[in-house]
Amino acid sequence: MSEDFYDVLGVSRDASEEEIEEAYREKAREYHPDVSDDPAAEEKFKKVKKAKEVLTDEQKRQAYDRLGHERFEQAQKQGGFDGAAGNGAGAGGDPFGGSPFGEGGFGDIFEQFFGGGRRDGPRQGRDLRTELEIDLEEAYRGAEKQFTVARPERCPDCDGSGHPPGSDSRTCPQCNGRGQETHVQQTPMGRVQQTRTCRRCEGEGTLYEETCSTCNGDGVVRNDATLSLEVPAGIQDGQTLRMSGEGAPGEGGGPNGDLLVDVRIADHPEFERDGDDLYYREAISFPQAVFGDSVEIQTFDGPVSLDVPEGTQSGERFRLRNKGMPRLRGRGRGDMFVQVQVVTPESLNQEQREALEAFAEAGGEEVEVDQGFFERLRNSF
Ligand SMILES: [Zn+2]
Ligand SMILES: [Zn+2]
């Protein structure tokens, strides 16, 4: 990925702010480290986020366009564009602040999607996403699946506050405890006044002397959680199940986000699925095809018998009603379609050979089909 912020977001240099926000949302969805399996995702996500932060801030964008990428980065490292923001804990430095869960890190993505407001109000935690693979039989019967997911959880040592209980505190000098600061910008249109969350105290209005060492002040730690999920019978590949409250922890007393579980169904060696129907292939012998037979077909609920009629052609398909997949949250089942394949013997013993030669001499080599033969066969596929 090129370093240039416009390239990172895949937008043109005259893109509107809406276009940039939209491009950011798409990329963020793709690269969000909780979503993506790509080990480089976190790095890409950081770049995308940084690019969006700069390009959606009119002042920074002007500077970026004027200076170009490298000089802008240098100037920003020296604190050139965040003078008013005090210690530069926000957008000035590493947008992750050294922690994958720090404010200005993942927290912002939530605001981006859901328009969160002040940082000190209760906010719902982010939804997280994971993938769970099951096999077709589990989809057929429904299954209770246990799985482990790495997710942010409220730090147990500071209960999410980011500072040890009883830590000395003082009023934030940056915002005088209001949690918000006013920022005046000179633009070609004149002076623009913006009120935003105080970056020094992140909206709390209070600075604490000590930082929780367990979570480095983020209030959040990453834990492997083992969860149990009831997968309903009939679920389709690619469907998403929502586990309420199992996502990222809320802030300021807000509820947890949800965990979205994308269910993948592994290919089955014998059955193919199309919606609620199953497809199966069964090999039958030439005499079975000629004389008809009752053939045993395996299903997830044990063998069932299929009556193959006299004169069955190779490739013909038969329907076993209600032997397919259960309908998700519905009644009944789909069907199973069995396609028979007549097997031509590859080696014959003496007796079989003589019998078949006799069959051929008795006129068995004559092949006559009526006009609709191939048509009928095709229609049964
Ligand atoms: Zn902590
Ligand atoms: Zn403050």
mmCIF file of N, CA, C and O in Angstrom, residues 135-228:
data_model
loop_
_atom_site.group_PDB
_atom_site.id
_atom_site.type_symbol
_atom_site.label_atom_id
_atom_site.label_comp_id
_atom_site.label_asym_id
_atom_site.label_seq_id
_atom_site.Cartn_x
_atom_site.Cartn_y
_atom_site.Cartn_z
ATOM 1 N N ASP A 135 -19.760 -28.376 10.075
ATOM 2 C CA ASP A 135 -19.928 -29.251 8.916
ATOM 3 C C ASP A 135 -21.409 -29.367 8.577
ATOM 4 O O ASP A 135 -22.280 -28.878 9.303
ATOM 5 N N LEU A 136 -21.671 -30.010 7.453
ATOM 6 C CA LEU A 136 -23.044 -30.027 6.943
ATOM 7 C C LEU A 136 -23.980 -30.774 7.888
ATOM 8 O O LEU A 136 -25.145 -30.408 8.048
ATOM 9 N N GLU A 137 -23.455 -31.811 8.527
ATOM 10 C CA GLU A 137 -24.316 -32.569 9.436
ATOM 11 C C GLU A 137 -24.725 -31.711 10.641
ATOM 12 O O GLU A 137 -25.845 -31.801 11.136
ATOM 13 N N GLU A 138 -23.802 -30.867 11.086
ATOM 14 C CA GLU A 138 -24.153 -29.947 12.181
ATOM 15 C C GLU A 138 -25.212 -28.944 11.732
ATOM 16 O O GLU A 138 -26.103 -28.581 12.493
ATOM 17 N N ALA A 139 -25.100 -28.520 10.483
ATOM 18 C CA ALA A 139 -26.118 -27.606 9.952
ATOM 19 C C ALA A 139 -27.457 -28.336 9.829
ATOM 20 O O ALA A 139 -28.520 -27.742 9.969
ATOM 21 N N TYR A 140 -27.388 -29.627 9.581
ATOM 22 C CA TYR A 140 -28.600 -30.433 9.430
ATOM 23 C C TYR A 140 -29.313 -30.596 10.771
ATOM 24 O O TYR A 140 -30.520 -30.418 10.885
ATOM 25 N N ARG A 141 -28.526 -30.925 11.796
ATOM 26 C CA ARG A 141 -29.139 -31.215 13.092
ATOM 27 C C ARG A 141 -29.258 -29.999 14.001
ATOM 28 O O ARG A 141 -29.991 -30.010 14.967
ATOM 29 N N GLY A 142 -28.461 -28.981 13.708
ATOM 30 C CA GLY A 142 -28.290 -27.911 14.694
ATOM 31 C C GLY A 142 -27.217 -28.372 15.664
ATOM 32 O O GLY A 142 -27.023 -29.577 15.866
ATOM 33 N N ALA A 143 -26.475 -27.457 16.248
ATOM 34 C CA ALA A 143 -25.356 -27.860 17.089
ATOM 35 C C ALA A 143 -25.068 -26.786 18.128
ATOM 36 O O ALA A 143 -25.294 -25.598 17.899
ATOM 37 N N GLU A 144 -24.589 -27.242 19.250
ATOM 38 C CA GLU A 144 -24.075 -26.296 20.223
ATOM 39 C C GLU A 144 -22.560 -26.278 20.052
ATOM 40 O O GLU A 144 -21.892 -27.282 20.263
ATOM 41 N N LYS A 145 -22.023 -25.144 19.629
ATOM 42 C CA LYS A 145 -20.601 -25.061 19.312
ATOM 43 C C LYS A 145 -19.869 -24.199 20.335
ATOM 44 O O LYS A 145 -20.324 -23.127 20.701
ATOM 45 N N GLN A 146 -18.736 -24.706 20.758
ATOM 46 C CA GLN A 146 -17.861 -23.922 21.621
ATOM 47 C C GLN A 146 -16.732 -23.371 20.757
ATOM 48 O O GLN A 146 -16.219 -24.086 19.909
ATOM 49 N N PHE A 147 -16.394 -22.146 20.975
ATOM 50 C CA PHE A 147 -15.273 -21.586 20.242
ATOM 51 C C PHE A 147 -14.635 -20.481 21.069
ATOM 52 O O PHE A 147 -15.224 -19.991 22.032
ATOM 53 N N THR A 148 -13.416 -20.143 20.682
ATOM 54 C CA THR A 148 -12.660 -19.143 21.422
ATOM 55 C C THR A 148 -12.469 -17.922 20.544
ATOM 56 O O THR A 148 -12.172 -18.040 19.365
ATOM 57 N N VAL A 149 -12.680 -16.774 21.136
ATOM 58 C CA VAL A 149 -12.499 -15.546 20.372
ATOM 59 C C VAL A 149 -11.663 -14.580 21.212
ATOM 60 O O VAL A 149 -11.868 -14.458 22.425
ATOM 61 N N ALA A 150 -10.667 -13.974 20.575
ATOM 62 C CA ALA A 150 -9.872 -12.958 21.265
ATOM 63 C C ALA A 150 -10.627 -11.644 21.170
ATOM 64 O O ALA A 150 -10.967 -11.198 20.083
ATOM 65 N N ARG A 151 -10.940 -11.052 22.291
ATOM 66 C CA ARG A 151 -11.742 -9.831 22.240
ATOM 67 C C ARG A 151 -11.337 -8.895 23.367
ATOM 68 O O ARG A 151 -10.822 -9.327 24.402
ATOM 69 N N PRO A 152 -11.582 -7.608 23.177
ATOM 70 C CA PRO A 152 -11.336 -6.669 24.259
ATOM 71 C C PRO A 152 -12.388 -6.845 25.354
ATOM 72 O O PRO A 152 -13.563 -7.045 25.052
ATOM 73 N N GLU A 153 -11.932 -6.805 26.587
ATOM 74 C CA GLU A 153 -12.857 -6.883 27.716
ATOM 75 C C GLU A 153 -12.497 -5.791 28.702
ATOM 76 O O GLU A 153 -11.357 -5.327 28.752
ATOM 77 N N ARG A 154 -13.466 -5.404 29.489
ATOM 78 C CA ARG A 154 -13.235 -4.370 30.487
ATOM 79 C C ARG A 154 -12.132 -4.849 31.444
ATOM 80 O O ARG A 154 -12.150 -5.976 31.911
ATOM 81 N N CYS A 155 -11.150 -3.981 31.682
ATOM 82 C CA CYS A 155 -10.026 -4.365 32.543
ATOM 83 C C CYS A 155 -10.534 -4.679 33.952
ATOM 84 O O CYS A 155 -11.224 -3.861 34.561
ATOM 85 N N PRO A 156 -10.202 -5.872 34.445
ATOM 86 C CA PRO A 156 -10.738 -6.250 35.760
ATOM 87 C C PRO A 156 -10.086 -5.466 36.903
ATOM 88 O O PRO A 156 -10.687 -5.314 37.968
ATOM 89 N N ASP A 157 -8.873 -4.959 36.697
ATOM 90 C CA ASP A 157 -8.164 -4.323 37.812
ATOM 91 C C ASP A 157 -8.602 -2.887 38.055
ATOM 92 O O ASP A 157 -8.474 -2.369 39.158
ATOM 93 N N CYS A 158 -9.069 -2.218 37.028
ATOM 94 C CA CYS A 158 -9.515 -0.833 37.203
ATOM 95 C C CYS A 158 -10.985 -0.674 36.827
ATOM 96 O O CYS A 158 -11.496 0.439 36.768
ATOM 97 N N ASP A 159 -11.634 -1.784 36.533
ATOM 98 C CA ASP A 159 -13.034 -1.782 36.126
ATOM 99 C C ASP A 159 -13.269 -0.849 34.931
ATOM 100 O O ASP A 159 -14.303 -0.181 34.843
ATOM 101 N N GLY A 160 -12.275 -0.778 34.082
ATOM 102 C CA GLY A 160 -12.458 -0.018 32.845
ATOM 103 C C GLY A 160 -12.147 1.463 32.951
ATOM 104 O O GLY A 160 -12.221 2.181 31.959
ATOM 105 N N SER A 161 -11.784 1.926 34.137
ATOM 106 C CA SER A 161 -11.551 3.367 34.275
ATOM 107 C C SER A 161 -10.173 3.781 33.749
ATOM 108 O O SER A 161 -9.961 4.949 33.428
ATOM 109 N N GLY A 162 -9.237 2.842 33.673
ATOM 110 C CA GLY A 162 -7.901 3.154 33.185
ATOM 111 C C GLY A 162 -6.946 3.625 34.271
ATOM 112 O O GLY A 162 -5.764 3.855 34.008
ATOM 113 N N HIS A 163 -7.440 3.832 35.487
ATOM 114 C CA HIS A 163 -6.558 4.233 36.587
ATOM 115 C C HIS A 163 -6.945 3.430 37.826
ATOM 116 O O HIS A 163 -8.106 3.069 38.009
ATOM 117 N N PRO A 164 -5.968 3.137 38.677
ATOM 118 C CA PRO A 164 -6.272 2.296 39.837
ATOM 119 C C PRO A 164 -7.270 2.995 40.746
ATOM 120 O O PRO A 164 -7.262 4.227 40.843
ATOM 121 N N PRO A 165 -8.133 2.226 41.398
ATOM 122 C CA PRO A 165 -9.084 2.830 42.327
ATOM 123 C C PRO A 165 -8.329 3.651 43.374
ATOM 124 O O PRO A 165 -7.289 3.220 43.872
ATOM 125 N N GLY A 166 -8.765 4.837 43.652
ATOM 126 C CA GLY A 166 -8.119 5.670 44.660
ATOM 127 C C GLY A 166 -6.945 6.471 44.150
ATOM 128 O O GLY A 166 -6.261 7.142 44.924
ATOM 129 N N SER A 167 -6.708 6.432 42.858
ATOM 130 C CA SER A 167 -5.606 7.208 42.290
ATOM 131 C C SER A 167 -5.860 8.704 42.478
ATOM 132 O O SER A 167 -6.980 9.183 42.357
ATOM 133 N N ASP A 168 -4.773 9.447 42.803
ATOM 134 C CA ASP A 168 -4.912 10.905 42.941
ATOM 135 C C ASP A 168 -5.335 11.506 41.612
ATOM 136 O O ASP A 168 -4.907 11.061 40.560
ATOM 137 N N SER A 169 -6.128 12.543 41.695
ATOM 138 C CA SER A 169 -6.606 13.150 40.462
ATOM 139 C C SER A 169 -6.642 14.661 40.587
ATOM 140 O O SER A 169 -6.608 15.215 41.677
ATOM 141 N N ARG A 170 -6.669 15.338 39.471
ATOM 142 C CA ARG A 170 -6.819 16.793 39.464
ATOM 143 C C ARG A 170 -7.656 17.173 38.241
ATOM 144 O O ARG A 170 -7.784 16.398 37.280
ATOM 145 N N THR A 171 -8.176 18.379 38.306
ATOM 146 C CA THR A 171 -8.986 18.864 37.204
ATOM 147 C C THR A 171 -8.105 19.080 35.974
ATOM 148 O O THR A 171 -6.986 19.589 36.088
ATOM 149 N N CYS A 172 -8.600 18.700 34.838
ATOM 150 C CA CYS A 172 -7.829 18.848 33.606
ATOM 151 C C CYS A 172 -7.616 20.336 33.313
ATOM 152 O O CYS A 172 -8.591 21.090 33.182
ATOM 153 N N PRO A 173 -6.368 20.778 33.215
ATOM 154 C CA PRO A 173 -6.109 22.196 32.967
ATOM 155 C C PRO A 173 -6.445 22.603 31.523
ATOM 156 O O PRO A 173 -6.688 23.773 31.243
ATOM 157 N N GLN A 174 -6.458 21.653 30.653
ATOM 158 C CA GLN A 174 -6.706 21.956 29.249
ATOM 159 C C GLN A 174 -8.131 22.464 29.015
ATOM 160 O O GLN A 174 -8.366 23.375 28.246
ATOM 161 N N CYS A 175 -9.077 21.839 29.697
ATOM 162 C CA CYS A 175 -10.486 22.167 29.466
ATOM 163 C C CYS A 175 -11.153 22.664 30.738
ATOM 164 O O CYS A 175 -12.366 22.863 30.761
ATOM 165 N N ASN A 176 -10.359 22.855 31.787
ATOM 166 C CA ASN A 176 -10.897 23.258 33.087
ATOM 167 C C ASN A 176 -12.014 22.338 33.565
ATOM 168 O O ASN A 176 -12.981 22.774 34.178
ATOM 169 N N GLY A 177 -11.871 21.078 33.232
ATOM 170 C CA GLY A 177 -12.824 20.096 33.748
ATOM 171 C C GLY A 177 -14.095 19.960 32.926
ATOM 172 O O GLY A 177 -14.955 19.153 33.261
ATOM 173 N N ARG A 178 -14.207 20.742 31.855
ATOM 174 C CA ARG A 178 -15.447 20.662 31.074
ATOM 175 C C ARG A 178 -15.476 19.431 30.164
ATOM 176 O O ARG A 178 -16.525 19.024 29.699
ATOM 177 N N GLY A 179 -14.303 18.900 29.884
ATOM 178 C CA GLY A 179 -14.256 17.723 29.014
ATOM 179 C C GLY A 179 -14.291 18.088 27.535
ATOM 180 O O GLY A 179 -14.145 17.240 26.669
ATOM 181 N N GLN A 180 -14.502 19.384 27.257
ATOM 182 C CA GLN A 180 -14.531 19.813 25.862
ATOM 183 C C GLN A 180 -13.672 21.044 25.704
ATOM 184 O O GLN A 180 -13.517 21.822 26.648
ATOM 185 N N GLU A 181 -13.144 21.217 24.545
ATOM 186 C CA GLU A 181 -12.351 22.410 24.314
ATOM 187 C C GLU A 181 -12.794 23.053 23.005
ATOM 188 O O GLU A 181 -13.315 22.402 22.114
ATOM 189 N N THR A 182 -12.554 24.347 22.959
ATOM 190 C CA THR A 182 -12.947 25.103 21.780
ATOM 191 C C THR A 182 -11.707 25.401 20.967
ATOM 192 O O THR A 182 -10.663 25.738 21.510
ATOM 193 N N HIS A 183 -11.850 25.246 19.697
ATOM 194 C CA HIS A 183 -10.712 25.307 18.808
ATOM 195 C C HIS A 183 -11.072 26.306 17.719
ATOM 196 O O HIS A 183 -12.113 26.181 17.082
ATOM 197 N N VAL A 184 -10.267 27.334 17.546
ATOM 198 C CA VAL A 184 -10.565 28.336 16.524
ATOM 199 C C VAL A 184 -9.605 28.149 15.358
ATOM 200 O O VAL A 184 -8.400 28.046 15.539
ATOM 201 N N GLN A 185 -10.165 28.052 14.185
ATOM 202 C CA GLN A 185 -9.352 27.848 12.988
ATOM 203 C C GLN A 185 -9.460 29.058 12.075
ATOM 204 O O GLN A 185 -10.546 29.596 11.901
ATOM 205 N N GLN A 186 -8.339 29.421 11.495
ATOM 206 C CA GLN A 186 -8.368 30.418 10.414
ATOM 207 C C GLN A 186 -8.533 29.653 9.115
ATOM 208 O O GLN A 186 -7.736 28.777 8.807
ATOM 209 N N THR A 187 -9.582 29.952 8.402
ATOM 210 C CA THR A 187 -9.748 29.323 7.097
ATOM 211 C C THR A 187 -9.927 30.433 6.083
ATOM 212 O O THR A 187 -10.138 31.589 6.467
ATOM 213 N N PRO A 188 -9.846 30.083 4.805
ATOM 214 C CA PRO A 188 -10.072 31.127 3.783
ATOM 215 C C PRO A 188 -11.454 31.766 3.919
ATOM 216 O O PRO A 188 -11.689 32.873 3.478
ATOM 217 N N MET A 189 -12.401 31.059 4.550
ATOM 218 C CA MET A 189 -13.754 31.586 4.742
ATOM 219 C C MET A 189 -13.856 32.465 5.983
ATOM 220 O O MET A 189 -14.918 32.978 6.301
ATOM 221 N N GLY A 190 -12.790 32.530 6.730
ATOM 222 C CA GLY A 190 -12.850 33.292 7.976
ATOM 223 C C GLY A 190 -12.591 32.382 9.158
ATOM 224 O O GLY A 190 -12.137 31.252 8.987
ATOM 225 N N ARG A 191 -12.889 32.903 10.341
ATOM 226 C CA ARG A 191 -12.613 32.108 11.533
ATOM 227 C C ARG A 191 -13.732 31.093 11.754
ATOM 228 O O ARG A 191 -14.903 31.426 11.667
ATOM 229 N N VAL A 192 -13.327 29.858 12.051
ATOM 230 C CA VAL A 192 -14.306 28.809 12.324
ATOM 231 C C VAL A 192 -14.041 28.284 13.719
ATOM 232 O O VAL A 192 -12.905 27.946 14.059
ATOM 233 N N GLN A 193 -15.111 28.241 14.498
ATOM 234 C CA GLN A 193 -14.943 27.777 15.873
ATOM 235 C C GLN A 193 -15.523 26.373 15.995
ATOM 236 O O GLN A 193 -16.647 26.107 15.570
ATOM 237 N N GLN A 194 -14.724 25.484 16.567
ATOM 238 C CA GLN A 194 -15.166 24.103 16.710
ATOM 239 C C GLN A 194 -15.066 23.713 18.162
ATOM 240 O O GLN A 194 -14.096 24.066 18.827
ATOM 241 N N THR A 195 -16.061 22.999 18.635
ATOM 242 C CA THR A 195 -15.968 22.447 19.976
ATOM 243 C C THR A 195 -15.776 20.946 19.845
ATOM 244 O O THR A 195 -16.471 20.301 19.074
ATOM 245 N N ARG A 196 -14.804 20.448 20.562
ATOM 246 C CA ARG A 196 -14.597 19.016 20.467
ATOM 247 C C ARG A 196 -14.147 18.467 21.818
ATOM 248 O O ARG A 196 -13.799 19.225 22.724
ATOM 249 N N THR A 197 -14.159 17.160 21.888
ATOM 250 C CA THR A 197 -13.761 16.493 23.117
ATOM 251 C C THR A 197 -12.322 16.850 23.449
ATOM 252 O O THR A 197 -11.459 16.862 22.583
ATOM 253 N N CYS A 198 -12.080 17.155 24.697
ATOM 254 C CA CYS A 198 -10.732 17.507 25.138
ATOM 255 C C CYS A 198 -9.801 16.319 24.934
ATOM 256 O O CYS A 198 -10.082 15.206 25.363
ATOM 257 N N ARG A 199 -8.715 16.569 24.247
ATOM 258 C CA ARG A 199 -7.798 15.468 23.952
ATOM 259 C C ARG A 199 -6.898 15.125 25.120
ATOM 260 O O ARG A 199 -6.360 14.033 25.202
ATOM 261 N N ARG A 200 -6.732 16.075 25.984
ATOM 262 C CA ARG A 200 -5.843 15.835 27.120
ATOM 263 C C ARG A 200 -6.473 14.820 28.069
ATOM 264 O O ARG A 200 -5.830 13.876 28.488
ATOM 265 N N CYS A 201 -7.720 15.045 28.425
ATOM 266 C CA CYS A 201 -8.382 14.177 29.412
ATOM 267 C C CYS A 201 -9.374 13.236 28.742
ATOM 268 O O CYS A 201 -10.064 12.480 29.403
ATOM 269 N N GLU A 202 -9.476 13.317 27.422
ATOM 270 C CA GLU A 202 -10.395 12.486 26.650
ATOM 271 C C GLU A 202 -11.833 12.625 27.131
ATOM 272 O O GLU A 202 -12.597 11.663 27.180
ATOM 273 N N GLY A 203 -12.154 13.832 27.533
ATOM 274 C CA GLY A 203 -13.544 14.127 27.867
ATOM 275 C C GLY A 203 -13.916 13.887 29.315
ATOM 276 O O GLY A 203 -15.024 14.192 29.737
ATOM 277 N N GLU A 204 -12.993 13.334 30.080
ATOM 278 C CA GLU A 204 -13.336 13.047 31.473
ATOM 279 C C GLU A 204 -13.312 14.293 32.350
ATOM 280 O O GLU A 204 -13.925 14.320 33.419
ATOM 281 N N GLY A 205 -12.541 15.278 31.930
ATOM 282 C CA GLY A 205 -12.435 16.496 32.741
ATOM 283 C C GLY A 205 -11.461 16.351 33.897
ATOM 284 O O GLY A 205 -11.216 17.300 34.633
ATOM 285 N N THR A 206 -10.932 15.166 34.070
ATOM 286 C CA THR A 206 -10.067 14.876 35.208
ATOM 287 C C THR A 206 -8.815 14.165 34.712
ATOM 288 O O THR A 206 -8.906 13.341 33.798
ATOM 289 N N LEU A 207 -7.691 14.509 35.293
ATOM 290 C CA LEU A 207 -6.459 13.778 34.991
ATOM 291 C C LEU A 207 -6.071 12.966 36.222
ATOM 292 O O LEU A 207 -6.194 13.447 37.343
ATOM 293 N N TYR A 208 -5.626 11.781 35.995
ATOM 294 C CA TYR A 208 -5.264 10.893 37.104
ATOM 295 C C TYR A 208 -3.757 10.737 37.167
ATOM 296 O O TYR A 208 -3.082 10.693 36.136
ATOM 297 N N GLU A 209 -3.246 10.659 38.375
ATOM 298 C CA GLU A 209 -1.803 10.583 38.566
ATOM 299 C C GLU A 209 -1.254 9.221 38.155
ATOM 300 O O GLU A 209 -0.135 9.097 37.709
ATOM 301 N N GLU A 210 -2.061 8.205 38.357
ATOM 302 C CA GLU A 210 -1.575 6.860 38.081
ATOM 303 C C GLU A 210 -2.368 6.227 36.941
ATOM 304 O O GLU A 210 -3.557 6.489 36.787
ATOM 305 N N THR A 211 -1.669 5.402 36.228
ATOM 306 C CA THR A 211 -2.302 4.668 35.128
ATOM 307 C C THR A 211 -2.364 3.201 35.520
ATOM 308 O O THR A 211 -1.420 2.678 36.107
ATOM 309 N N CYS A 212 -3.445 2.569 35.226
ATOM 310 C CA CYS A 212 -3.576 1.138 35.532
ATOM 311 C C CYS A 212 -2.532 0.367 34.730
ATOM 312 O O CYS A 212 -2.454 0.496 33.503
ATOM 313 N N SER A 213 -1.722 -0.421 35.425
ATOM 314 C CA SER A 213 -0.631 -1.101 34.730
ATOM 315 C C SER A 213 -1.131 -2.324 33.966
ATOM 316 O O SER A 213 -0.479 -2.795 33.038
ATOM 317 N N THR A 214 -2.263 -2.826 34.336
ATOM 318 C CA THR A 214 -2.780 -4.011 33.645
ATOM 319 C C THR A 214 -3.203 -3.669 32.221
ATOM 320 O O THR A 214 -2.958 -4.406 31.285
ATOM 321 N N CYS A 215 -3.829 -2.526 32.067
ATOM 322 C CA CYS A 215 -4.381 -2.167 30.752
ATOM 323 C C CYS A 215 -3.698 -0.937 30.171
ATOM 324 O O CYS A 215 -4.151 -0.423 29.138
ATOM 325 N N ASN A 216 -2.631 -0.460 30.813
ATOM 326 C CA ASN A 216 -1.941 0.754 30.355
ATOM 327 C C ASN A 216 -2.882 1.943 30.230
ATOM 328 O O ASN A 216 -2.696 2.804 29.379
ATOM 329 N N GLY A 217 -3.909 1.955 31.035
ATOM 330 C CA GLY A 217 -4.805 3.104 31.043
ATOM 331 C C GLY A 217 -5.930 3.044 30.027
ATOM 332 O O GLY A 217 -6.758 3.939 29.971
ATOM 333 N N ASP A 218 -5.958 1.983 29.241
ATOM 334 C CA ASP A 218 -7.022 1.898 28.234
ATOM 335 C C ASP A 218 -8.362 1.480 28.827
ATOM 336 O O ASP A 218 -9.404 1.677 28.215
ATOM 337 N N GLY A 219 -8.292 0.848 29.989
ATOM 338 C CA GLY A 219 -9.532 0.343 30.580
ATOM 339 C C GLY A 219 -9.993 -0.960 29.959
ATOM 340 O O GLY A 219 -11.030 -1.494 30.308
ATOM 341 N N VAL A 220 -9.191 -1.424 29.024
ATOM 342 C CA VAL A 220 -9.595 -2.592 28.250
ATOM 343 C C VAL A 220 -8.398 -3.533 28.109
ATOM 344 O O VAL A 220 -7.272 -3.076 27.919
ATOM 345 N N VAL A 221 -8.632 -4.806 28.251
ATOM 346 C CA VAL A 221 -7.576 -5.790 28.006
ATOM 347 C C VAL A 221 -8.091 -6.786 26.962
ATOM 348 O O VAL A 221 -9.300 -6.926 26.772
ATOM 349 N N ARG A 222 -7.153 -7.436 26.314
ATOM 350 C CA ARG A 222 -7.561 -8.420 25.311
ATOM 351 C C ARG A 222 -7.529 -9.804 25.950
ATOM 352 O O ARG A 222 -6.525 -10.204 26.508
ATOM 353 N N ASN A 223 -8.637 -10.495 25.844
ATOM 354 C CA ASN A 223 -8.749 -11.808 26.458
ATOM 355 C C ASN A 223 -9.272 -12.831 25.471
ATOM 356 O O ASN A 223 -10.037 -12.493 24.577
ATOM 357 N N ASP A 224 -8.855 -14.080 25.670
ATOM 358 C CA ASP A 224 -9.467 -15.166 24.921
ATOM 359 C C ASP A 224 -10.706 -15.607 25.677
ATOM 360 O O ASP A 224 -10.607 -16.083 26.802
ATOM 361 N N ALA A 225 -11.837 -15.454 25.058
ATOM 362 C CA ALA A 225 -13.080 -15.861 25.695
ATOM 363 C C ALA A 225 -13.595 -17.118 25.004
ATOM 364 O O ALA A 225 -13.599 -17.199 23.778
ATOM 365 N N THR A 226 -13.974 -18.111 25.807
ATOM 366 C CA THR A 226 -14.579 -19.310 25.232
ATOM 367 C C THR A 226 -16.091 -19.172 25.344
ATOM 368 O O THR A 226 -16.628 -18.983 26.429
ATOM 369 N N LEU A 227 -16.728 -19.233 24.220
ATOM 370 C CA LEU A 227 -18.170 -18.982 24.166
ATOM 371 C C LEU A 227 -18.875 -20.213 23.609
ATOM 372 O O LEU A 227 -18.279 -21.027 22.918
ATOM 373 N N SER A 228 -20.122 -20.291 23.923
ATOM 374 C CA SER A 228 -20.922 -21.396 23.442
ATOM 375 C C SER A 228 -22.093 -20.830 22.641
ATOM 376 O O SER A 228 -22.770 -19.909 23.086
#
